[in-house]
Amino acid sequence: PIFNSNNQLIAVITSDKDIHDIDEIMERLIKEEKKSKYYEDRYKEQIAKQYSFSGIISKNKKVIEAITLSQRVAPSNANVMITGESGTGKDVFATSIHSASGRKGKFIAVNCSAIPEELLESELFGYEEGAFTGAKKGGKIGKFELANNGTLFLDEVTEMPYKMQSKLLRVLQDGIINRLGSDKSIETDVRIIAATNMNIRSAIDKDKFRSDLFYRLAVVSVDLPPLRERKEDIKELTKYFVKEFSEKENISVNSFDDEIYSIFESYFWGGNIRELRNVVQRMVVLSNEGIIKKEDIPS
């Protein structure tokens, strides 16, 4: 509406859009949604392939026994403790157990050694607004609530402070949490998978880890052997990583010296599969025209 100085209506301006323009926009939107759905489905397929028992490469008896045990326990609600040196694939087994569990909730991972002691409780249980100095406006949801009806993976659980262990034990007993700064009880249905690269029995003997918490967490124990004890897998793992990184880096590997396998099999691999993966990635990335020779192995 256009008014004059006497506040009288003297004109009207209208703006119209051709209905065909709207149809075109909607058509483009539907196409983008389909494309987005396609990529989401492919991503889920890739994750399922990467983090599933079928994606674990091994001929080793101990690893196959660990896979069999994990597959059997996956559909249950039993808590699982995974032990093994750093880099042996504890996170892969944890994710695979969750994927095979049928639980509808999310897989939430927490590295207990990476979070300062004073923040760990708020990370696990969440907090209300104003619970402490620096608390976010509106509060924050904790990992237990995020993992409701799903799985909470507590990596390096033996690094958890002793005081915090008793609070975790209480939650495992009744399934009820309280956010920091709140008296409201929240019921949760969370399956716990814990992992450690430490000798947990030794930690218990030294009063660094509660024995009652251990028995709660280790209803089923899965132990993963180091790579040096499964040398029969090194060749296949190397081939797998070469393929993975050649595709990821868009580098065509045309030649791979067979002597590399025997050199790899004689190495200690202190960092286990993670170290092997990193070494192979380096060799693929620095390869000369896709030719990988034994001289390309890092010192």
PDB file of C-alpha atoms in Angstrom:
ATOM      1  CA  PRO A   1       0.000   0.000   0.000  1.00  0.00           C
ATOM      2  CA  ILE A   2       1.159   3.528  -0.841  1.00  0.00           C
ATOM      3  CA  PHE A   3      -0.247   6.432   1.250  1.00  0.00           C
ATOM      4  CA  ASN A   4      -0.092  10.170   0.639  1.00  0.00           C
ATOM      5  CA  SER A   5       0.703  12.850   3.236  1.00  0.00           C
ATOM      6  CA  ASN A   6      -2.935  12.781   4.403  1.00  0.00           C
ATOM      7  CA  ASN A   7      -2.632   9.029   5.082  1.00  0.00           C
ATOM      8  CA  GLN A   8      -4.932   8.205   2.181  1.00  0.00           C
ATOM      9  CA  LEU A   9      -4.399   5.035   0.130  1.00  0.00           C
ATOM     10  CA  ILE A  10      -3.450   6.113  -3.379  1.00  0.00           C
ATOM     11  CA  ALA A  11      -1.805   3.009  -4.868  1.00  0.00           C
ATOM     12  CA  VAL A  12      -0.944  -0.653  -4.355  1.00  0.00           C
ATOM     13  CA  ILE A  13       2.152  -2.510  -5.522  1.00  0.00           C
ATOM     14  CA  THR A  14       1.991  -6.316  -5.868  1.00  0.00           C
ATOM     15  CA  SER A  15       4.793  -8.810  -6.509  1.00  0.00           C
ATOM     16  CA  ASP A  16       3.925 -12.146  -8.104  1.00  0.00           C
ATOM     17  CA  LYS A  17       5.977 -15.211  -8.949  1.00  0.00           C
ATOM     18  CA  ASP A  18       5.245 -17.584 -11.802  1.00  0.00           C
ATOM     19  CA  ILE A  19       4.066 -20.941 -10.415  1.00  0.00           C
ATOM     20  CA  HIS A  20       6.472 -22.642 -12.806  1.00  0.00           C
ATOM     21  CA  ASP A  21       9.390 -21.080 -10.920  1.00  0.00           C
ATOM     22  CA  ILE A  22       8.130 -22.643  -7.683  1.00  0.00           C
ATOM     23  CA  ASP A  23       7.761 -26.024  -9.423  1.00  0.00           C
ATOM     24  CA  GLU A  24      11.333 -25.794 -10.693  1.00  0.00           C
ATOM     25  CA  ILE A  25      12.678 -24.970  -7.238  1.00  0.00           C
ATOM     26  CA  MET A  26      10.763 -27.896  -5.703  1.00  0.00           C
ATOM     27  CA  GLU A  27      12.074 -30.216  -8.416  1.00  0.00           C
ATOM     28  CA  ARG A  28      15.651 -29.180  -7.667  1.00  0.00           C
ATOM     29  CA  LEU A  29      15.054 -29.614  -3.946  1.00  0.00           C
ATOM     30  CA  ILE A  30      13.720 -33.158  -4.435  1.00  0.00           C
ATOM     31  CA  LYS A  31      16.766 -34.022  -6.592  1.00  0.00           C
ATOM     32  CA  GLU A  32      19.143 -32.683  -3.918  1.00  0.00           C
ATOM     33  CA  GLU A  33      17.322 -34.643  -1.202  1.00  0.00           C
ATOM     34  CA  LYS A  34      17.634 -37.841  -3.269  1.00  0.00           C
ATOM     35  CA  LYS A  35      21.326 -37.145  -3.841  1.00  0.00           C
ATOM     36  CA  SER A  36      21.856 -36.492  -0.132  1.00  0.00           C
ATOM     37  CA  LYS A  37      20.034 -39.725   0.755  1.00  0.00           C
ATOM     38  CA  TYR A  38      22.179 -41.640  -1.746  1.00  0.00           C
ATOM     39  CA  TYR A  39      25.432 -40.355  -0.204  1.00  0.00           C
ATOM     40  CA  GLU A  40      24.115 -41.014   3.315  1.00  0.00           C
ATOM     41  CA  ASP A  41      23.283 -44.628   2.400  1.00  0.00           C
ATOM     42  CA  ARG A  42      26.699 -45.140   0.765  1.00  0.00           C
ATOM     43  CA  TYR A  43      28.393 -43.655   3.854  1.00  0.00           C
ATOM     44  CA  LYS A  44      26.474 -46.011   6.150  1.00  0.00           C
ATOM     45  CA  GLU A  45      27.424 -48.957   3.944  1.00  0.00           C
ATOM     46  CA  GLN A  46      31.094 -47.953   4.100  1.00  0.00           C
ATOM     47  CA  ILE A  47      30.996 -47.568   7.881  1.00  0.00           C
ATOM     48  CA  ALA A  48      29.222 -50.933   8.242  1.00  0.00           C
ATOM     49  CA  LYS A  49      31.856 -52.537   6.026  1.00  0.00           C
ATOM     50  CA  GLN A  50      34.756 -50.927   7.872  1.00  0.00           C
ATOM     51  CA  TYR A  51      33.387 -51.567  11.344  1.00  0.00           C
ATOM     52  CA  SER A  52      31.912 -55.026  11.117  1.00  0.00           C
ATOM     53  CA  PHE A  53      33.261 -58.483  11.888  1.00  0.00           C
ATOM     54  CA  SER A  54      33.368 -59.301   8.165  1.00  0.00           C
ATOM     55  CA  GLY A  55      35.826 -56.412   7.714  1.00  0.00           C
ATOM     56  CA  ILE A  56      38.349 -57.794  10.232  1.00  0.00           C
ATOM     57  CA  ILE A  57      41.240 -59.412   8.358  1.00  0.00           C
ATOM     58  CA  SER A  58      42.836 -62.369  10.145  1.00  0.00           C
ATOM     59  CA  LYS A  59      43.809 -66.033   9.895  1.00  0.00           C
ATOM     60  CA  ASN A  60      45.123 -66.011  13.459  1.00  0.00           C
ATOM     61  CA  LYS A  61      43.455 -68.471  15.855  1.00  0.00           C
ATOM     62  CA  LYS A  62      43.274 -65.987  18.764  1.00  0.00           C
ATOM     63  CA  VAL A  63      41.711 -63.268  16.621  1.00  0.00           C
ATOM     64  CA  ILE A  64      39.180 -65.686  15.128  1.00  0.00           C
ATOM     65  CA  GLU A  65      38.270 -66.833  18.654  1.00  0.00           C
ATOM     66  CA  ALA A  66      37.870 -63.169  19.688  1.00  0.00           C
ATOM     67  CA  ILE A  67      35.573 -62.548  16.680  1.00  0.00           C
ATOM     68  CA  THR A  68      33.482 -65.644  17.489  1.00  0.00           C
ATOM     69  CA  LEU A  69      33.126 -64.639  21.139  1.00  0.00           C
ATOM     70  CA  SER A  70      32.241 -61.042  20.204  1.00  0.00           C
ATOM     71  CA  GLN A  71      29.612 -62.202  17.706  1.00  0.00           C
ATOM     72  CA  ARG A  72      27.998 -64.412  20.336  1.00  0.00           C
ATOM     73  CA  VAL A  73      27.857 -61.695  22.997  1.00  0.00           C
ATOM     74  CA  ALA A  74      26.847 -58.852  20.624  1.00  0.00           C
ATOM     75  CA  PRO A  75      23.020 -59.410  20.715  1.00  0.00           C
ATOM     76  CA  SER A  76      22.988 -59.561  24.533  1.00  0.00           C
ATOM     77  CA  ASN A  77      23.028 -56.669  27.015  1.00  0.00           C
ATOM     78  CA  ALA A  78      26.206 -57.941  28.708  1.00  0.00           C
ATOM     79  CA  ASN A  79      28.999 -55.444  29.276  1.00  0.00           C
ATOM     80  CA  VAL A  80      32.250 -56.295  27.480  1.00  0.00           C
ATOM     81  CA  MET A  81      35.876 -55.620  28.403  1.00  0.00           C
ATOM     82  CA  ILE A  82      38.360 -55.571  25.490  1.00  0.00           C
ATOM     83  CA  THR A  83      42.047 -55.815  26.370  1.00  0.00           C
ATOM     84  CA  GLY A  84      45.112 -55.558  24.171  1.00  0.00           C
ATOM     85  CA  GLU A  85      48.071 -53.343  23.367  1.00  0.00           C
ATOM     86  CA  SER A  86      47.565 -49.945  21.762  1.00  0.00           C
ATOM     87  CA  GLY A  87      46.840 -50.276  18.056  1.00  0.00           C
ATOM     88  CA  THR A  88      45.473 -53.838  18.131  1.00  0.00           C
ATOM     89  CA  GLY A  89      41.977 -52.809  16.997  1.00  0.00           C
ATOM     90  CA  LYS A  90      40.001 -52.543  20.236  1.00  0.00           C
ATOM     91  CA  ASP A  91      37.893 -49.705  18.808  1.00  0.00           C
ATOM     92  CA  VAL A  92      37.127 -51.770  15.681  1.00  0.00           C
ATOM     93  CA  PHE A  93      35.896 -54.670  17.816  1.00  0.00           C
ATOM     94  CA  ALA A  94      33.829 -52.317  20.008  1.00  0.00           C
ATOM     95  CA  THR A  95      32.115 -50.746  16.992  1.00  0.00           C
ATOM     96  CA  SER A  96      31.567 -54.161  15.401  1.00  0.00           C
ATOM     97  CA  ILE A  97      29.892 -55.462  18.577  1.00  0.00           C
ATOM     98  CA  HIS A  98      27.585 -52.445  18.600  1.00  0.00           C
ATOM     99  CA  SER A  99      26.774 -52.843  14.880  1.00  0.00           C
ATOM    100  CA  ALA A 100      25.820 -56.493  15.443  1.00  0.00           C
ATOM    101  CA  SER A 101      23.903 -55.807  18.674  1.00  0.00           C
ATOM    102  CA  GLY A 102      20.681 -54.565  17.111  1.00  0.00           C
ATOM    103  CA  ARG A 103      20.564 -51.713  19.616  1.00  0.00           C
ATOM    104  CA  LYS A 104      18.756 -48.691  18.143  1.00  0.00           C
ATOM    105  CA  GLY A 105      20.736 -46.017  19.966  1.00  0.00           C
ATOM    106  CA  LYS A 106      24.070 -44.478  19.021  1.00  0.00           C
ATOM    107  CA  PHE A 107      27.638 -45.683  19.554  1.00  0.00           C
ATOM    108  CA  ILE A 108      29.325 -43.043  21.719  1.00  0.00           C
ATOM    109  CA  ALA A 109      33.058 -43.234  22.455  1.00  0.00           C
ATOM    110  CA  VAL A 110      34.868 -41.597  25.373  1.00  0.00           C
ATOM    111  CA  ASN A 111      38.638 -41.662  25.869  1.00  0.00           C
ATOM    112  CA  CYS A 112      38.985 -41.641  29.653  1.00  0.00           C
ATOM    113  CA  SER A 113      42.676 -40.671  29.513  1.00  0.00           C
ATOM    114  CA  ALA A 114      42.082 -37.636  27.273  1.00  0.00           C
ATOM    115  CA  ILE A 115      39.594 -35.800  29.515  1.00  0.00           C
ATOM    116  CA  PRO A 116      40.836 -33.962  32.640  1.00  0.00           C
ATOM    117  CA  GLU A 117      39.645 -35.457  35.925  1.00  0.00           C
ATOM    118  CA  GLU A 118      37.570 -32.393  36.859  1.00  0.00           C
ATOM    119  CA  LEU A 119      35.668 -32.519  33.540  1.00  0.00           C
ATOM    120  CA  LEU A 120      35.091 -36.260  33.191  1.00  0.00           C
ATOM    121  CA  GLU A 121      31.985 -36.345  35.396  1.00  0.00           C
ATOM    122  CA  SER A 122      30.307 -33.547  33.436  1.00  0.00           C
ATOM    123  CA  GLU A 123      31.243 -35.269  30.145  1.00  0.00           C
ATOM    124  CA  LEU A 124      29.683 -38.560  31.207  1.00  0.00           C
ATOM    125  CA  PHE A 125      26.612 -37.314  33.067  1.00  0.00           C
ATOM    126  CA  GLY A 126      26.081 -33.808  31.691  1.00  0.00           C
ATOM    127  CA  TYR A 127      25.237 -30.665  33.677  1.00  0.00           C
ATOM    128  CA  GLU A 128      22.549 -28.044  34.213  1.00  0.00           C
ATOM    129  CA  GLU A 129      22.958 -24.359  33.438  1.00  0.00           C
ATOM    130  CA  GLY A 130      24.950 -22.623  36.164  1.00  0.00           C
ATOM    131  CA  ALA A 131      26.225 -25.891  37.657  1.00  0.00           C
ATOM    132  CA  PHE A 132      29.762 -24.487  37.728  1.00  0.00           C
ATOM    133  CA  THR A 133      31.804 -21.559  36.446  1.00  0.00           C
ATOM    134  CA  GLY A 134      32.056 -21.762  32.675  1.00  0.00           C
ATOM    135  CA  ALA A 135      29.009 -24.014  32.275  1.00  0.00           C
ATOM    136  CA  LYS A 136      27.226 -23.500  28.955  1.00  0.00           C
ATOM    137  CA  LYS A 137      23.938 -21.656  28.866  1.00  0.00           C
ATOM    138  CA  GLY A 138      21.161 -24.229  28.804  1.00  0.00           C
ATOM    139  CA  GLY A 139      23.424 -26.923  30.242  1.00  0.00           C
ATOM    140  CA  LYS A 140      24.850 -29.905  28.380  1.00  0.00           C
ATOM    141  CA  ILE A 141      23.717 -33.459  27.743  1.00  0.00           C
ATOM    142  CA  GLY A 142      26.167 -36.135  28.896  1.00  0.00           C
ATOM    143  CA  LYS A 143      27.542 -39.164  27.054  1.00  0.00           C
ATOM    144  CA  PHE A 144      25.269 -41.549  28.972  1.00  0.00           C
ATOM    145  CA  GLU A 145      22.161 -39.767  27.699  1.00  0.00           C
ATOM    146  CA  LEU A 146      23.588 -39.571  24.174  1.00  0.00           C
ATOM    147  CA  ALA A 147      24.184 -43.331  24.255  1.00  0.00           C
ATOM    148  CA  ASN A 148      20.717 -44.173  25.615  1.00  0.00           C
ATOM    149  CA  ASN A 149      19.440 -47.397  23.996  1.00  0.00           C
ATOM    150  CA  GLY A 150      22.871 -47.690  22.426  1.00  0.00           C
ATOM    151  CA  THR A 151      26.477 -48.342  23.419  1.00  0.00           C
ATOM    152  CA  LEU A 152      28.966 -46.301  25.441  1.00  0.00           C
ATOM    153  CA  PHE A 153      32.587 -47.169  24.639  1.00  0.00           C
ATOM    154  CA  LEU A 154      34.933 -46.295  27.512  1.00  0.00           C
ATOM    155  CA  ASP A 155      38.409 -46.415  26.002  1.00  0.00           C
ATOM    156  CA  GLU A 156      41.429 -46.545  28.317  1.00  0.00           C
ATOM    157  CA  VAL A 157      39.029 -47.128  31.216  1.00  0.00           C
ATOM    158  CA  THR A 158      41.874 -47.917  33.653  1.00  0.00           C
ATOM    159  CA  GLU A 159      42.916 -44.241  33.381  1.00  0.00           C
ATOM    160  CA  MET A 160      39.629 -43.203  34.982  1.00  0.00           C
ATOM    161  CA  PRO A 161      40.176 -41.471  38.358  1.00  0.00           C
ATOM    162  CA  TYR A 162      39.427 -43.721  41.363  1.00  0.00           C
ATOM    163  CA  LYS A 163      36.753 -41.341  42.714  1.00  0.00           C
ATOM    164  CA  MET A 164      34.989 -41.375  39.361  1.00  0.00           C
ATOM    165  CA  GLN A 165      35.030 -45.182  39.284  1.00  0.00           C
ATOM    166  CA  SER A 166      32.689 -45.384  42.288  1.00  0.00           C
ATOM    167  CA  LYS A 167      30.198 -43.031  40.584  1.00  0.00           C
ATOM    168  CA  LEU A 168      30.322 -45.125  37.419  1.00  0.00           C
ATOM    169  CA  LEU A 169      29.742 -48.287  39.449  1.00  0.00           C
ATOM    170  CA  ARG A 170      26.612 -46.782  40.988  1.00  0.00           C
ATOM    171  CA  VAL A 171      25.230 -45.899  37.549  1.00  0.00           C
ATOM    172  CA  LEU A 172      25.948 -49.414  36.272  1.00  0.00           C
ATOM    173  CA  GLN A 173      24.051 -50.876  39.234  1.00  0.00           C
ATOM    174  CA  ASP A 174      20.797 -48.935  38.824  1.00  0.00           C
ATOM    175  CA  GLY A 175      21.005 -47.306  35.368  1.00  0.00           C
ATOM    176  CA  ILE A 176      20.148 -43.881  36.818  1.00  0.00           C
ATOM    177  CA  ILE A 177      22.209 -40.725  36.306  1.00  0.00           C
ATOM    178  CA  ASN A 178      21.998 -37.186  37.666  1.00  0.00           C
ATOM    179  CA  ARG A 179      23.305 -34.220  35.745  1.00  0.00           C
ATOM    180  CA  LEU A 180      25.660 -31.992  37.697  1.00  0.00           C
ATOM    181  CA  GLY A 181      23.638 -29.316  39.480  1.00  0.00           C
ATOM    182  CA  SER A 182      20.369 -31.274  39.237  1.00  0.00           C
ATOM    183  CA  ASP A 183      18.416 -33.489  41.649  1.00  0.00           C
ATOM    184  CA  LYS A 184      16.382 -34.966  38.806  1.00  0.00           C
ATOM    185  CA  SER A 185      17.057 -38.676  38.186  1.00  0.00           C
ATOM    186  CA  ILE A 186      17.317 -39.808  34.559  1.00  0.00           C
ATOM    187  CA  GLU A 187      16.892 -43.480  33.647  1.00  0.00           C
ATOM    188  CA  THR A 188      19.196 -44.782  30.927  1.00  0.00           C
ATOM    189  CA  ASP A 189      19.558 -48.044  29.028  1.00  0.00           C
ATOM    190  CA  VAL A 190      23.205 -48.114  28.028  1.00  0.00           C
ATOM    191  CA  ARG A 191      25.406 -51.048  27.106  1.00  0.00           C
ATOM    192  CA  ILE A 192      29.034 -50.527  28.202  1.00  0.00           C
ATOM    193  CA  ILE A 193      32.047 -51.692  26.213  1.00  0.00           C
ATOM    194  CA  ALA A 194      35.295 -50.857  27.995  1.00  0.00           C
ATOM    195  CA  ALA A 195      38.855 -51.177  26.721  1.00  0.00           C
ATOM    196  CA  THR A 196      42.348 -50.911  28.139  1.00  0.00           C
ATOM    197  CA  ASN A 197      45.937 -51.498  27.031  1.00  0.00           C
ATOM    198  CA  MET A 198      47.079 -51.947  30.641  1.00  0.00           C
ATOM    199  CA  ASN A 199      47.352 -55.104  32.720  1.00  0.00           C
ATOM    200  CA  ILE A 200      44.057 -54.668  34.562  1.00  0.00           C
ATOM    201  CA  ARG A 201      44.834 -57.297  37.212  1.00  0.00           C
ATOM    202  CA  SER A 202      47.992 -55.394  38.098  1.00  0.00           C
ATOM    203  CA  ALA A 203      45.998 -52.132  38.298  1.00  0.00           C
ATOM    204  CA  ILE A 204      43.564 -53.814  40.721  1.00  0.00           C
ATOM    205  CA  ASP A 205      46.411 -55.150  42.876  1.00  0.00           C
ATOM    206  CA  LYS A 206      47.904 -51.650  43.067  1.00  0.00           C
ATOM    207  CA  ASP A 207      44.502 -50.147  44.061  1.00  0.00           C
ATOM    208  CA  LYS A 208      44.357 -48.106  40.860  1.00  0.00           C
ATOM    209  CA  PHE A 209      41.209 -49.817  39.637  1.00  0.00           C
ATOM    210  CA  ARG A 210      38.225 -51.095  41.616  1.00  0.00           C
ATOM    211  CA  SER A 211      37.765 -54.853  41.470  1.00  0.00           C
ATOM    212  CA  ASP A 212      33.958 -54.535  41.829  1.00  0.00           C
ATOM    213  CA  LEU A 213      33.865 -52.188  38.831  1.00  0.00           C
ATOM    214  CA  PHE A 214      36.009 -54.609  36.841  1.00  0.00           C
ATOM    215  CA  TYR A 215      33.551 -57.453  37.446  1.00  0.00           C
ATOM    216  CA  ARG A 216      30.686 -55.189  36.378  1.00  0.00           C
ATOM    217  CA  LEU A 217      32.460 -54.212  33.167  1.00  0.00           C
ATOM    218  CA  ALA A 218      34.056 -57.562  32.318  1.00  0.00           C
ATOM    219  CA  VAL A 219      30.975 -59.778  32.149  1.00  0.00           C
ATOM    220  CA  VAL A 220      32.659 -60.976  28.946  1.00  0.00           C
ATOM    221  CA  SER A 221      36.366 -60.387  28.309  1.00  0.00           C
ATOM    222  CA  VAL A 222      37.864 -60.218  24.818  1.00  0.00           C
ATOM    223  CA  ASP A 223      41.669 -60.223  24.541  1.00  0.00           C
ATOM    224  CA  LEU A 224      43.346 -59.126  21.301  1.00  0.00           C
ATOM    225  CA  PRO A 225      46.878 -60.366  20.504  1.00  0.00           C
ATOM    226  CA  PRO A 226      49.610 -57.957  19.322  1.00  0.00           C
ATOM    227  CA  LEU A 227      50.569 -57.941  15.642  1.00  0.00           C
ATOM    228  CA  ARG A 228      53.917 -59.665  16.312  1.00  0.00           C
ATOM    229  CA  GLU A 229      51.932 -62.725  17.492  1.00  0.00           C
ATOM    230  CA  ARG A 230      49.846 -62.831  14.308  1.00  0.00           C
ATOM    231  CA  LYS A 231      52.519 -62.525  11.622  1.00  0.00           C
ATOM    232  CA  GLU A 232      50.433 -64.632   9.253  1.00  0.00           C
ATOM    233  CA  ASP A 233      48.107 -61.600   8.921  1.00  0.00           C
ATOM    234  CA  ILE A 234      50.760 -59.024   8.014  1.00  0.00           C
ATOM    235  CA  LYS A 235      50.770 -59.722   4.268  1.00  0.00           C
ATOM    236  CA  GLU A 236      46.978 -59.497   3.899  1.00  0.00           C
ATOM    237  CA  LEU A 237      46.777 -56.401   6.112  1.00  0.00           C
ATOM    238  CA  THR A 238      49.498 -54.724   4.053  1.00  0.00           C
ATOM    239  CA  LYS A 239      47.647 -55.481   0.802  1.00  0.00           C
ATOM    240  CA  TYR A 240      44.435 -54.126   2.320  1.00  0.00           C
ATOM    241  CA  PHE A 241      46.089 -50.861   3.405  1.00  0.00           C
ATOM    242  CA  VAL A 242      47.830 -50.439   0.035  1.00  0.00           C
ATOM    243  CA  LYS A 243      44.431 -50.727  -1.670  1.00  0.00           C
ATOM    244  CA  GLU A 244      42.792 -48.387   0.865  1.00  0.00           C
ATOM    245  CA  PHE A 245      45.340 -45.599   0.485  1.00  0.00           C
ATOM    246  CA  SER A 246      45.824 -45.956  -3.253  1.00  0.00           C
ATOM    247  CA  GLU A 247      42.073 -45.362  -3.662  1.00  0.00           C
ATOM    248  CA  LYS A 248      41.942 -42.611  -1.036  1.00  0.00           C
ATOM    249  CA  GLU A 249      44.962 -40.732  -2.404  1.00  0.00           C
ATOM    250  CA  ASN A 250      44.087 -41.505  -6.044  1.00  0.00           C
ATOM    251  CA  ILE A 251      47.509 -43.104  -6.591  1.00  0.00           C
ATOM    252  CA  SER A 252      47.725 -46.153  -8.824  1.00  0.00           C
ATOM    253  CA  VAL A 253      50.166 -48.652  -7.264  1.00  0.00           C
ATOM    254  CA  ASN A 254      51.673 -50.500 -10.235  1.00  0.00           C
ATOM    255  CA  SER A 255      54.419 -52.436  -8.482  1.00  0.00           C
ATOM    256  CA  PHE A 256      54.980 -53.646  -4.901  1.00  0.00           C
ATOM    257  CA  ASP A 257      58.214 -55.433  -3.950  1.00  0.00           C
ATOM    258  CA  ASP A 258      57.381 -58.868  -2.454  1.00  0.00           C
ATOM    259  CA  GLU A 259      60.478 -58.642  -0.250  1.00  0.00           C
ATOM    260  CA  ILE A 260      58.667 -55.971   1.781  1.00  0.00           C
ATOM    261  CA  TYR A 261      56.357 -58.630   3.272  1.00  0.00           C
ATOM    262  CA  SER A 262      59.227 -60.646   4.790  1.00  0.00           C
ATOM    263  CA  ILE A 263      60.801 -57.448   6.159  1.00  0.00           C
ATOM    264  CA  PHE A 264      57.482 -56.475   7.730  1.00  0.00           C
ATOM    265  CA  GLU A 265      57.069 -59.954   9.223  1.00  0.00           C
ATOM    266  CA  SER A 266      60.449 -59.711  10.968  1.00  0.00           C
ATOM    267  CA  TYR A 267      59.675 -56.333  12.556  1.00  0.00           C
ATOM    268  CA  PHE A 268      58.443 -55.951  16.167  1.00  0.00           C
ATOM    269  CA  TRP A 269      55.528 -53.543  15.443  1.00  0.00           C
ATOM    270  CA  GLY A 270      55.327 -51.832  18.831  1.00  0.00           C
ATOM    271  CA  GLY A 271      52.417 -49.751  17.542  1.00  0.00           C
ATOM    272  CA  ASN A 272      50.707 -52.861  16.116  1.00  0.00           C
ATOM    273  CA  ILE A 273      48.158 -52.527  13.272  1.00  0.00           C
ATOM    274  CA  ARG A 274      48.007 -48.745  13.648  1.00  0.00           C
ATOM    275  CA  GLU A 275      51.764 -48.504  13.059  1.00  0.00           C
ATOM    276  CA  LEU A 276      51.589 -50.848  10.042  1.00  0.00           C
ATOM    277  CA  ARG A 277      48.761 -48.772   8.579  1.00  0.00           C
ATOM    278  CA  ASN A 278      50.716 -45.525   9.007  1.00  0.00           C
ATOM    279  CA  VAL A 279      53.856 -47.021   7.438  1.00  0.00           C
ATOM    280  CA  VAL A 280      51.926 -48.288   4.417  1.00  0.00           C
ATOM    281  CA  GLN A 281      50.210 -44.902   4.016  1.00  0.00           C
ATOM    282  CA  ARG A 282      53.596 -43.160   3.999  1.00  0.00           C
ATOM    283  CA  MET A 283      54.972 -45.572   1.380  1.00  0.00           C
ATOM    284  CA  VAL A 284      51.946 -45.158  -0.902  1.00  0.00           C
ATOM    285  CA  VAL A 285      51.920 -41.363  -0.639  1.00  0.00           C
ATOM    286  CA  LEU A 286      55.682 -41.077  -1.306  1.00  0.00           C
ATOM    287  CA  SER A 287      55.794 -43.766  -4.003  1.00  0.00           C
ATOM    288  CA  ASN A 288      57.457 -42.873  -7.292  1.00  0.00           C
ATOM    289  CA  GLU A 289      54.928 -43.357 -10.118  1.00  0.00           C
ATOM    290  CA  GLY A 290      53.143 -46.068  -8.130  1.00  0.00           C
ATOM    291  CA  ILE A 291      56.284 -48.212  -7.715  1.00  0.00           C
ATOM    292  CA  ILE A 292      56.957 -49.299  -4.112  1.00  0.00           C
ATOM    293  CA  LYS A 293      60.351 -50.888  -3.383  1.00  0.00           C
ATOM    294  CA  LYS A 294      61.910 -52.235  -0.181  1.00  0.00           C
ATOM    295  CA  GLU A 295      64.126 -49.114  -0.137  1.00  0.00           C
ATOM    296  CA  ASP A 296      60.948 -47.086   0.480  1.00  0.00           C
ATOM    297  CA  ILE A 297      60.450 -48.661   3.929  1.00  0.00           C
ATOM    298  CA  PRO A 298      61.122 -46.012   6.626  1.00  0.00           C
ATOM    299  CA  SER A 299      64.285 -46.635   8.649  1.00  0.00           C
TER     300      SER A 299
END
